[in-house]
Short mmCIF file of C-alpha atoms in Angstrom, two decimals:
data_model
loop_
_atom_site.label_atom_id
_atom_site.label_comp_id
_atom_site.label_asym_id
_atom_site.label_seq_id
_atom_site.Cartn_x
_atom_site.Cartn_y
_atom_site.Cartn_z
CA UNK A 1 -28.21 51.10 30.74
CA UNK A 2 -30.79 48.59 29.56
CA UNK A 3 -31.90 48.54 25.89
CA UNK A 4 -35.06 51.03 25.25
CA UNK A 5 -34.33 52.88 28.53
CA UNK A 6 -35.78 56.60 27.88
CA UNK A 7 -33.85 58.33 30.77
CA UNK A 8 -30.96 60.40 30.35
CA UNK A 9 -29.24 59.33 33.63
CA UNK A 10 -29.22 56.10 35.34
CA UNK A 11 -28.27 55.02 38.74
CA UNK A 12 -26.26 51.75 39.47
CA UNK A 13 -27.08 50.33 42.76
CA UNK A 14 -25.11 46.95 44.03
CA UNK A 15 -26.64 45.23 46.89
CA UNK A 16 -24.93 42.79 49.24
CA UNK A 17 -26.57 41.17 52.25
CA UNK A 18 -23.85 40.36 55.12
CA UNK A 19 -23.87 36.75 56.08
CA UNK A 20 -25.79 35.50 53.06
CA UNK A 21 -24.84 33.61 49.39
CA UNK A 22 -23.89 37.20 48.07
CA UNK A 23 -20.53 36.95 49.50
CA UNK A 24 -19.40 34.04 47.34
CA UNK A 25 -21.13 35.53 44.39
CA UNK A 26 -19.34 38.79 44.61
CA UNK A 27 -16.11 36.52 45.27
CA UNK A 28 -16.53 34.50 42.30
CA UNK A 29 -17.12 37.81 39.89
CA UNK A 30 -14.06 38.95 41.35
CA UNK A 31 -12.00 35.92 40.61
CA UNK A 32 -13.39 36.19 37.38
CA UNK A 33 -12.55 39.63 36.57
CA UNK A 34 -9.01 39.23 37.83
CA UNK A 35 -8.79 36.11 35.53
CA UNK A 36 -10.15 37.95 32.53
CA UNK A 37 -7.72 41.17 33.10
CA UNK A 38 -4.58 39.11 33.25
CA UNK A 39 -5.54 37.38 30.08
CA UNK A 40 -6.66 40.51 28.32
CA UNK A 41 -3.47 42.53 29.37
CA UNK A 42 -0.89 39.72 28.86
CA UNK A 43 0.02 39.93 32.47
CA UNK A 44 -0.76 35.94 32.97
CA UNK A 45 2.62 34.23 33.46
CA UNK A 46 1.50 30.72 34.50
CA UNK A 47 1.60 28.27 31.96
CA UNK A 48 -1.65 26.63 33.34
CA UNK A 49 -4.46 28.24 34.77
CA UNK A 50 -7.77 27.19 36.07
CA UNK A 51 -10.95 27.50 34.19
CA UNK A 52 -12.80 29.65 36.44
CA UNK A 53 -16.17 30.04 34.18
CA UNK A 54 -16.78 26.23 35.15
CA UNK A 55 -16.13 26.18 38.87
CA UNK A 56 -19.05 25.10 40.87
CA UNK A 57 -20.15 25.28 44.72
CA UNK A 58 -18.69 22.61 46.72
CA UNK A 59 -20.74 20.71 49.17
CA UNK A 60 -18.08 22.05 51.99
CA UNK A 61 -18.99 25.83 50.80
CA UNK A 62 -22.87 24.92 50.80
CA UNK A 63 -22.47 23.49 54.25
CA UNK A 64 -20.47 26.66 55.35
CA UNK A 65 -22.86 29.32 53.81
CA UNK A 66 -26.02 27.27 55.38
CA UNK A 67 -24.23 27.22 58.96
CA UNK A 68 -23.69 30.73 59.28
CA UNK A 69 -20.21 29.90 61.02
CA UNK A 70 -17.71 32.11 59.86
CA UNK A 71 -15.03 29.79 60.79
CA UNK A 72 -16.43 27.01 58.61
CA UNK A 73 -17.10 29.45 55.89
CA UNK A 74 -13.20 30.43 56.03
CA UNK A 75 -12.35 26.85 56.10
CA UNK A 76 -14.14 26.07 52.79
CA UNK A 77 -12.41 29.10 51.33
CA UNK A 78 -9.20 28.09 52.76
CA UNK A 79 -9.43 24.48 51.41
CA UNK A 80 -10.36 25.80 47.96
CA UNK A 81 -7.46 27.97 48.06
CA UNK A 82 -4.87 25.60 49.11
CA UNK A 83 -6.14 22.83 46.48
CA UNK A 84 -6.01 25.63 43.92
CA UNK A 85 -2.29 26.63 44.69
CA UNK A 86 -1.46 22.88 45.04
CA UNK A 87 -2.45 22.54 41.56
CA UNK A 88 -0.50 25.51 40.13
CA UNK A 89 2.60 24.12 42.36
CA UNK A 90 2.22 20.77 40.46
CA UNK A 91 2.23 22.40 37.28
CA UNK A 92 5.12 24.51 38.13
CA UNK A 93 7.08 21.35 39.24
CA UNK A 94 6.01 19.55 35.65
CA UNK A 95 7.28 22.87 34.03
CA UNK A 96 10.64 22.71 35.55
CA UNK A 97 10.83 19.09 34.47
CA UNK A 98 10.07 20.06 30.96
CA UNK A 99 12.72 22.74 31.17
CA UNK A 100 15.30 19.93 32.35
CA UNK A 101 14.85 17.74 29.27
CA UNK A 102 14.66 20.71 27.04
CA UNK A 103 17.89 22.03 28.25
CA UNK A 104 19.88 18.60 28.18
CA UNK A 105 18.43 18.40 24.52
CA UNK A 106 19.24 21.74 23.71
CA UNK A 107 22.61 21.66 25.15
CA UNK A 108 23.29 18.08 23.26
CA UNK A 109 22.28 19.42 19.88
CA UNK A 110 24.67 22.49 20.64
CA UNK A 111 27.43 20.35 21.40
CA UNK A 112 26.80 18.27 17.98
CA UNK A 113 26.30 21.25 16.01
CA UNK A 114 29.61 22.65 17.55
CA UNK A 115 31.56 19.12 16.63
CA UNK A 116 29.88 19.68 13.15
CA UNK A 117 31.22 22.96 12.76
CA UNK A 118 35.05 22.25 13.62
CA UNK A 119 34.85 19.10 11.44
CA UNK A 120 33.62 21.55 8.54
CA UNK A 121 36.02 24.32 9.40
CA UNK A 122 39.11 21.73 9.15
CA UNK A 123 37.79 20.01 5.98
CA UNK A 124 37.27 23.41 4.23
CA UNK A 125 40.94 24.40 5.14
CA UNK A 126 42.56 21.50 3.27
CA UNK A 127 39.76 21.41 0.55
CA UNK A 128 41.36 21.63 -2.97
CA UNK A 129 39.83 23.25 -5.86
CA UNK A 130 38.84 20.94 -8.70
CA UNK A 131 36.43 23.30 -10.66
CA UNK A 132 36.90 23.14 -14.38
CA UNK A 133 40.36 22.01 -15.83
CA UNK A 134 41.58 21.93 -12.58
CA UNK A 135 39.92 18.39 -11.83
CA UNK A 136 42.14 15.57 -10.59
CA UNK A 137 40.62 12.45 -8.86
CA UNK A 138 42.48 9.10 -7.94
CA UNK A 139 40.28 5.88 -8.28
CA UNK A 140 41.66 2.62 -7.06
CA UNK A 141 45.33 4.06 -7.45
CA UNK A 142 44.84 5.45 -11.10
CA UNK A 143 44.99 9.24 -11.41
CA UNK A 144 42.20 10.56 -13.56
CA UNK A 145 41.85 14.16 -15.10
CA UNK A 146 38.88 13.45 -16.87
CA UNK A 147 35.26 13.38 -15.20
CA UNK A 148 34.06 11.05 -17.46
CA UNK A 149 36.84 8.46 -17.24
CA UNK A 150 37.18 8.86 -13.52
CA UNK A 151 33.36 8.16 -13.49
CA UNK A 152 33.42 5.24 -15.56
CA UNK A 153 36.41 3.85 -13.40
CA UNK A 154 34.53 4.46 -10.15
CA UNK A 155 31.08 2.67 -11.68
CA UNK A 156 33.21 -0.29 -12.49
CA UNK A 157 34.72 -0.58 -9.08
CA UNK A 158 31.43 -0.31 -7.38
CA UNK A 159 30.05 -2.84 -9.80
CA UNK A 160 32.69 -5.51 -8.78
CA UNK A 161 31.76 -4.80 -5.28
CA UNK A 162 28.02 -5.61 -5.81
CA UNK A 163 28.81 -8.79 -8.22
CA UNK A 164 31.35 -10.10 -6.00
CA UNK A 165 31.24 -13.12 -3.72
CA UNK A 166 29.20 -12.20 -0.36
CA UNK A 167 32.38 -13.15 1.50
CA UNK A 168 34.23 -10.02 -0.12
CA UNK A 169 34.20 -7.01 1.89
CA UNK A 170 31.10 -4.77 1.34
CA UNK A 171 33.03 -1.41 2.31
CA UNK A 172 36.14 -0.34 0.22
CA UNK A 173 38.23 2.55 -0.40
CA UNK A 174 36.98 3.96 -3.91
CA UNK A 175 39.45 6.96 -4.34
CA UNK A 176 40.61 10.37 -3.51
CA UNK A 177 38.82 13.82 -4.56
CA UNK A 178 39.44 17.49 -3.56
CA UNK A 179 41.63 16.13 -0.70
CA UNK A 180 39.15 13.78 0.83
CA UNK A 181 39.12 10.00 0.62
CA UNK A 182 35.87 8.56 -1.01
CA UNK A 183 34.57 5.01 0.38
CA UNK A 184 32.22 2.70 -1.43
CA UNK A 185 29.55 0.84 0.61
CA UNK A 186 27.20 -2.03 -0.55
CA UNK A 187 24.25 -2.58 1.98
CA UNK A 188 22.76 -5.93 0.71
CA UNK A 189 19.96 -5.98 3.34
CA UNK A 190 18.27 -2.94 1.99
CA UNK A 191 19.64 -3.01 -1.63
CA UNK A 192 21.62 0.61 -1.80
CA UNK A 193 24.95 1.69 -2.91
CA UNK A 194 26.31 4.52 -0.92
CA UNK A 195 29.57 6.68 -1.77
CA UNK A 196 30.98 8.54 1.24
CA UNK A 197 33.26 11.42 1.45
CA UNK A 198 35.30 10.95 4.98
CA UNK A 199 36.21 14.02 7.23
CA UNK A 200 33.03 15.50 5.59
CA UNK A 201 30.00 13.32 6.73
CA UNK A 202 28.57 13.71 3.03
CA UNK A 203 26.98 10.47 1.73
CA UNK A 204 25.15 9.82 -1.75
CA UNK A 205 22.91 6.86 -2.10
CA UNK A 206 21.48 4.89 -4.91
CA UNK A 207 19.09 1.83 -5.08
CA UNK A 208 21.03 -1.41 -6.48
CA UNK A 209 19.11 -1.88 -9.32
CA UNK A 210 19.42 1.99 -10.47
CA UNK A 211 23.33 1.84 -10.26
CA UNK A 212 23.62 0.72 -13.86
CA UNK A 213 21.68 3.68 -15.08
CA UNK A 214 23.95 6.37 -13.36
CA UNK A 215 25.49 8.46 -15.64
CA UNK A 216 29.47 8.39 -14.95
CA UNK A 217 30.16 12.31 -15.57
CA UNK A 218 27.00 13.33 -13.15
CA UNK A 219 28.35 10.83 -10.52
CA UNK A 220 31.42 12.76 -10.41
CA UNK A 221 29.77 16.07 -10.36
CA UNK A 222 27.47 14.96 -7.71
CA UNK A 223 30.44 14.35 -5.36
CA UNK A 224 31.97 17.71 -6.20
CA UNK A 225 28.96 19.52 -5.44
CA UNK A 226 28.88 17.76 -1.99
CA UNK A 227 32.45 19.25 -1.21
CA UNK A 228 31.74 22.70 -2.85
CA UNK A 229 28.54 22.87 -0.49
CA UNK A 230 30.86 22.62 2.54
CA UNK A 231 30.54 26.58 3.07
CA UNK A 232 26.71 26.27 3.25
CA UNK A 233 26.96 23.43 5.35
CA UNK A 234 29.39 25.66 7.84
CA UNK A 235 26.71 28.38 7.96
CA UNK A 236 24.03 26.16 8.93
CA UNK A 237 26.27 24.67 11.48
CA UNK A 238 26.64 28.03 12.82
CA UNK A 239 23.46 28.84 12.85
CA UNK A 240 22.24 25.78 14.53
CA UNK A 241 24.71 26.07 17.46
CA UNK A 242 23.63 29.58 18.15
CA UNK A 243 20.08 28.43 17.86
CA UNK A 244 20.25 25.73 20.24
CA UNK A 245 22.79 27.80 22.60
CA UNK A 246 20.06 30.51 23.00
CA UNK A 247 17.44 27.80 23.69
CA UNK A 248 19.70 26.09 26.28
CA UNK A 249 20.28 29.55 28.00
CA UNK A 250 16.38 30.33 27.87
CA UNK A 251 15.74 27.06 29.84
CA UNK A 252 18.74 27.31 32.09
CA UNK A 253 17.45 30.93 33.04
CA UNK A 254 14.15 29.62 34.02
CA UNK A 255 15.13 26.24 35.63
CA UNK A 256 15.35 26.16 39.70
CA UNK A 257 12.87 29.02 39.59
CA UNK A 258 11.00 28.62 42.91
CA UNK A 259 7.03 28.42 42.95
CA UNK A 260 5.82 32.07 42.82
CA UNK A 261 2.98 31.39 45.24
CA UNK A 262 5.20 29.01 47.62
CA UNK A 263 5.11 31.72 50.63
CA UNK A 264 1.07 32.09 50.11
CA UNK A 265 0.67 28.53 50.12
CA UNK A 266 2.63 27.62 53.17
CA UNK A 267 0.61 30.42 54.91
CA UNK A 268 -2.70 29.06 53.78
CA UNK A 269 -1.47 25.71 54.88
CA UNK A 270 -0.90 26.92 58.22
CA UNK A 271 -4.42 28.86 58.75
CA UNK A 272 -5.66 25.16 57.33
CA UNK A 273 -4.11 23.25 60.12
CA UNK A 274 -5.08 26.04 62.59
CA UNK A 275 -8.80 26.28 61.86
CA UNK A 276 -8.94 22.34 61.67
CA UNK A 277 -7.88 22.62 65.21
CA UNK A 278 -10.21 25.24 66.33
CA UNK A 279 -13.13 23.02 64.76
CA UNK A 280 -12.23 19.89 66.67
CA UNK A 281 -14.17 19.80 69.76
CA UNK A 282 -12.11 19.21 72.92
CA UNK A 283 -11.68 16.06 74.17
CA UNK A 284 -13.93 14.90 77.31
CA UNK A 285 -12.31 13.49 80.25
CA UNK A 286 -13.26 9.73 81.08
CA UNK A 287 -15.43 9.30 84.06
CA UNK A 288 -13.69 8.14 87.25
CA UNK A 289 -14.03 4.63 88.23
CA UNK A 290 -14.30 5.61 91.92
CA UNK A 291 -17.17 7.30 93.76
CA UNK A 292 -16.87 10.69 94.77
CA UNK A 293 -16.26 11.32 98.65
CA UNK A 294 -19.67 12.26 99.50
CA UNK A 295 -21.12 9.17 97.86
CA UNK A 296 -18.67 6.98 99.91
CA UNK A 297 -19.41 8.64 103.27
CA UNK A 298 -23.25 7.95 103.02
CA UNK A 299 -22.70 4.49 101.56
CA UNK A 300 -20.53 3.65 104.83
CA UNK A 301 -22.99 5.53 107.07
CA UNK A 302 -25.79 3.01 106.09
CA UNK A 303 -23.82 0.14 106.33
CA UNK A 304 -22.70 0.76 109.81
CA UNK A 305 -26.40 1.49 110.36
CA UNK A 306 -27.62 -1.74 109.50
CA UNK A 307 -25.23 -3.63 111.18
CA UNK A 308 -26.24 -1.99 114.60
CA UNK A 309 -29.59 -2.60 113.99
CA UNK A 310 -29.46 -6.40 113.07
CA UNK A 311 -28.18 -7.52 116.74
CA UNK A 312 -30.97 -5.32 118.62
CA UNK A 313 -33.51 -7.30 116.68
CA UNK A 314 -32.38 -10.65 117.22
CA UNK A 315 -32.47 -9.85 121.26
CA UNK A 316 -36.13 -9.05 120.95
#
């Protein structure tokens, strides 16, 4: 199969020597092939995988291959598998933690979208039509049927709040439009003016130094557009509630799932403990402090003979 080969047929021979380094090499190639196949076919379900192309032979595996003891070689393999599955288990636990936070966030956002949806439905139900000649607005207790007049009155009211003493309240009712109350707010810290449509949550802001240039008629039209756009806001709230609800459902379905390789990890851990116990040499019994019986008998006989020999020597 090499480039430049002129033969019509070739034979592919794969050799492996028992008890040699070939075992490790073929095992590494098998692991790489399985990894590549999972990625290529899309069957890899783990969020985190090891880069097998960067695996190096550990000292323990070199020692096991050098000793020729199959138990030591098995220990090196089991230790590596236990470490790999331990990393996958930690990644699984981290993923479960992320799912818990994602579920809490999605449920919170879905709840907020639901409350916003109910608020908008109630607001649309009692909204009044102010389009065209049907326009009516009350500003500081005075009814106006012309947008320019209502805008001028509203502009003077807000300017009075801005130029008033600091002891004067910076928030005050400004008027009533299309069934909703309008409040004016002067933020002296950030130098802003805002008009808020209550029961809707709509707010329009201007810098205080630009308030004098606001056209009175466009001011009222902006408030009306916010009220007329409640239907679009309602659709957006429904979409948000559905999207966050689906996100919460997906996280809830995966939350609490057991570790896929838990049984395999426990089996390998048991085998790891068994191998460690088999490789530990048996403990030697401590030497006895008392002499063995034959030695004791020989020692007593020598002492008796010496005691009998001493008196006869004195008699001579």
